PDB file of C-alpha atoms in Angstrom:
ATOM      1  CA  UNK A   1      66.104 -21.089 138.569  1.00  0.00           C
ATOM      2  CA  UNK A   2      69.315 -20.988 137.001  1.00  0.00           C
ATOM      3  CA  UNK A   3      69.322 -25.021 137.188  1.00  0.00           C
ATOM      4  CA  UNK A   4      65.814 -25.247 135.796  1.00  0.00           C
ATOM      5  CA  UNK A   5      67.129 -23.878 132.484  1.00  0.00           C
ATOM      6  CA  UNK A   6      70.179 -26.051 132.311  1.00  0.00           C
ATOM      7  CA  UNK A   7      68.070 -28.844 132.673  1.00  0.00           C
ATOM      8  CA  UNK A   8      65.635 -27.786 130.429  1.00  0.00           C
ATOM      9  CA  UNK A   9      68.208 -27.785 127.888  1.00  0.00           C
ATOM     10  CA  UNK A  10      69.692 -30.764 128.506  1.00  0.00           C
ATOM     11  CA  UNK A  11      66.367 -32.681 128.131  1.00  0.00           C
ATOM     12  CA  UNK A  12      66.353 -30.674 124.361  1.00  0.00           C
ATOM     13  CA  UNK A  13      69.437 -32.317 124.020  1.00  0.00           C
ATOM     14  CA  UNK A  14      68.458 -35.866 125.419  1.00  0.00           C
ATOM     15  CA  UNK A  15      65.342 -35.331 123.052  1.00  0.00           C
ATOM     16  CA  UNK A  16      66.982 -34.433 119.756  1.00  0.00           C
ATOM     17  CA  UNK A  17      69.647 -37.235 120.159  1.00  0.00           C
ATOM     18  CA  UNK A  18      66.990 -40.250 120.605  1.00  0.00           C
ATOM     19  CA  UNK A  19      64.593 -38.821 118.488  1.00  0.00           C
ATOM     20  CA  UNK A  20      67.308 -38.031 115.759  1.00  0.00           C
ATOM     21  CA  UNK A  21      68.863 -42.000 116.660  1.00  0.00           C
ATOM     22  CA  UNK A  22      65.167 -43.337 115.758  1.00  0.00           C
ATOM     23  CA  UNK A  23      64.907 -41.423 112.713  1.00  0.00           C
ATOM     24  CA  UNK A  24      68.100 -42.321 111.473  1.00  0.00           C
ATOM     25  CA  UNK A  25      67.810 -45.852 112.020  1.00  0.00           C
ATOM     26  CA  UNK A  26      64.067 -46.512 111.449  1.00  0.00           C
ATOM     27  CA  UNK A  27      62.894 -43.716 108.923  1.00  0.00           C
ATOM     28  CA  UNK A  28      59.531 -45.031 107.943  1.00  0.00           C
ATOM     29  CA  UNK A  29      58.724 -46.721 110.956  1.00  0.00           C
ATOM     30  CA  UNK A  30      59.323 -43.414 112.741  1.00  0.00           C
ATOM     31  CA  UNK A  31      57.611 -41.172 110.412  1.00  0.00           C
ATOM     32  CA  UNK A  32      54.834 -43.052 110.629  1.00  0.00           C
ATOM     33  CA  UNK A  33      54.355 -43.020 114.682  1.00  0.00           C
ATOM     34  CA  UNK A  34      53.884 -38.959 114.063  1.00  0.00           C
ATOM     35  CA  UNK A  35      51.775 -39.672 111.198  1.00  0.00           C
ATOM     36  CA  UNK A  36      48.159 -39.766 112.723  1.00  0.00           C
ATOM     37  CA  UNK A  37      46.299 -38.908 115.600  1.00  0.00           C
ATOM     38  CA  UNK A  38      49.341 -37.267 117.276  1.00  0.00           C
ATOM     39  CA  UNK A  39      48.247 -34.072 119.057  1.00  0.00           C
ATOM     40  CA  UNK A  40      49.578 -31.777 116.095  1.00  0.00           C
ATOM     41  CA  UNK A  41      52.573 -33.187 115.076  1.00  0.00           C
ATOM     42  CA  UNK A  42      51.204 -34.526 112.279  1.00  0.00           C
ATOM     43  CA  UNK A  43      51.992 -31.469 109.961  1.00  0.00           C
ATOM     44  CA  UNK A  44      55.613 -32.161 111.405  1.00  0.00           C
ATOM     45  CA  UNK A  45      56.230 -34.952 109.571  1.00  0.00           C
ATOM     46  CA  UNK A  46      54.145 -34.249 106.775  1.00  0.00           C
ATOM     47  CA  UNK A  47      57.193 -33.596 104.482  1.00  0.00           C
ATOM     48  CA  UNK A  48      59.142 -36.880 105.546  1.00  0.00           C
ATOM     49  CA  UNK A  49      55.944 -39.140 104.707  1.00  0.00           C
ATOM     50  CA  UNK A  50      57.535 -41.019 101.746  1.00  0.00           C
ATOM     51  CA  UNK A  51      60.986 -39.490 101.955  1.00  0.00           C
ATOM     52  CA  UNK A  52      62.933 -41.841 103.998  1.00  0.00           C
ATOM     53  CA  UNK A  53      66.322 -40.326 102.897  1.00  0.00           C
ATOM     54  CA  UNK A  54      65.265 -37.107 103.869  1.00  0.00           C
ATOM     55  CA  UNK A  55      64.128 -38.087 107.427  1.00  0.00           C
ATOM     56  CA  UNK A  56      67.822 -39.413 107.684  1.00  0.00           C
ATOM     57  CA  UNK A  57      69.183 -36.686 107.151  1.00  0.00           C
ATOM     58  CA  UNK A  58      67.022 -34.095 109.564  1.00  0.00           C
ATOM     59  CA  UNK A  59      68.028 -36.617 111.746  1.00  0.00           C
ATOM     60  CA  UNK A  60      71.607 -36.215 111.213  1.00  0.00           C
ATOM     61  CA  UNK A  61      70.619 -32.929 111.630  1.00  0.00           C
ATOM     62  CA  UNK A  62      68.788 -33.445 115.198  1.00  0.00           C
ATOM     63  CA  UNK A  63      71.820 -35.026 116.394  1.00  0.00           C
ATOM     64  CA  UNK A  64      74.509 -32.637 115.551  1.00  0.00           C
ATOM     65  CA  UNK A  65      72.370 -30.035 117.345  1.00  0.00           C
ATOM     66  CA  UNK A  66      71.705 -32.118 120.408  1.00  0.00           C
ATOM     67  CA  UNK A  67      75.272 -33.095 120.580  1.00  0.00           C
ATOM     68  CA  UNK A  68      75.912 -29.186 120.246  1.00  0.00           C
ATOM     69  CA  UNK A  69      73.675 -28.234 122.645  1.00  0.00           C
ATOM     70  CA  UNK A  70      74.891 -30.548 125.123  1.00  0.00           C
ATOM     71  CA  UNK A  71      78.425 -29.505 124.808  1.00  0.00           C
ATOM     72  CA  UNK A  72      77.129 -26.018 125.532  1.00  0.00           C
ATOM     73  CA  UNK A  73      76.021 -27.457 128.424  1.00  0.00           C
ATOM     74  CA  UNK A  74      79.629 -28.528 129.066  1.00  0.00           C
ATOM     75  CA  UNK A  75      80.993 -25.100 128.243  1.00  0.00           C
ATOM     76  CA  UNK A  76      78.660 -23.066 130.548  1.00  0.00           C
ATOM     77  CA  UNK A  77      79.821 -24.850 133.630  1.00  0.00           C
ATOM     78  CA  UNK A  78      83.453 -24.029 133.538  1.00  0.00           C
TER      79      UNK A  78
END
């Protein structure tokens, strides 16, 4: 079990990078993906619709977490 969680958390990680990456590099095409007919997520973007500057930086943001989490990751094993 006690893998199941580490992996878990590294696939956060994985997650927040790439989707943080895309977001950073492709605001509006990004945003817009999540925009419609996405099984909820729609309300997640909601406040980026428009905002490309602010999607850049959530996703500078995403990525400082992810690489955070990660190195937790890194931590934990020693």
């Amino acid at each position: 079990m006690k893998h199941l969680g580490k992996r878990s958390a590294e696939m956060a990680a994985t997650f927040m990078i790439g989707d943080g990456m895309l977001g950073l590099l492709q605001p509006r095409r990004h945003v817009e993906l999540w925009r419609e007919q996405a099984g909820g997520a729609e309300w997640l973007v909601r406040p980026f619709v428009g905002h490309p500057g602010r999607r850049r930086a959530y996703a500078v943001l995403q990525i400082a977490a992810g690489l955070a989490l990660a190195a937790r990751q890194i931590r934990a094993r020693r």
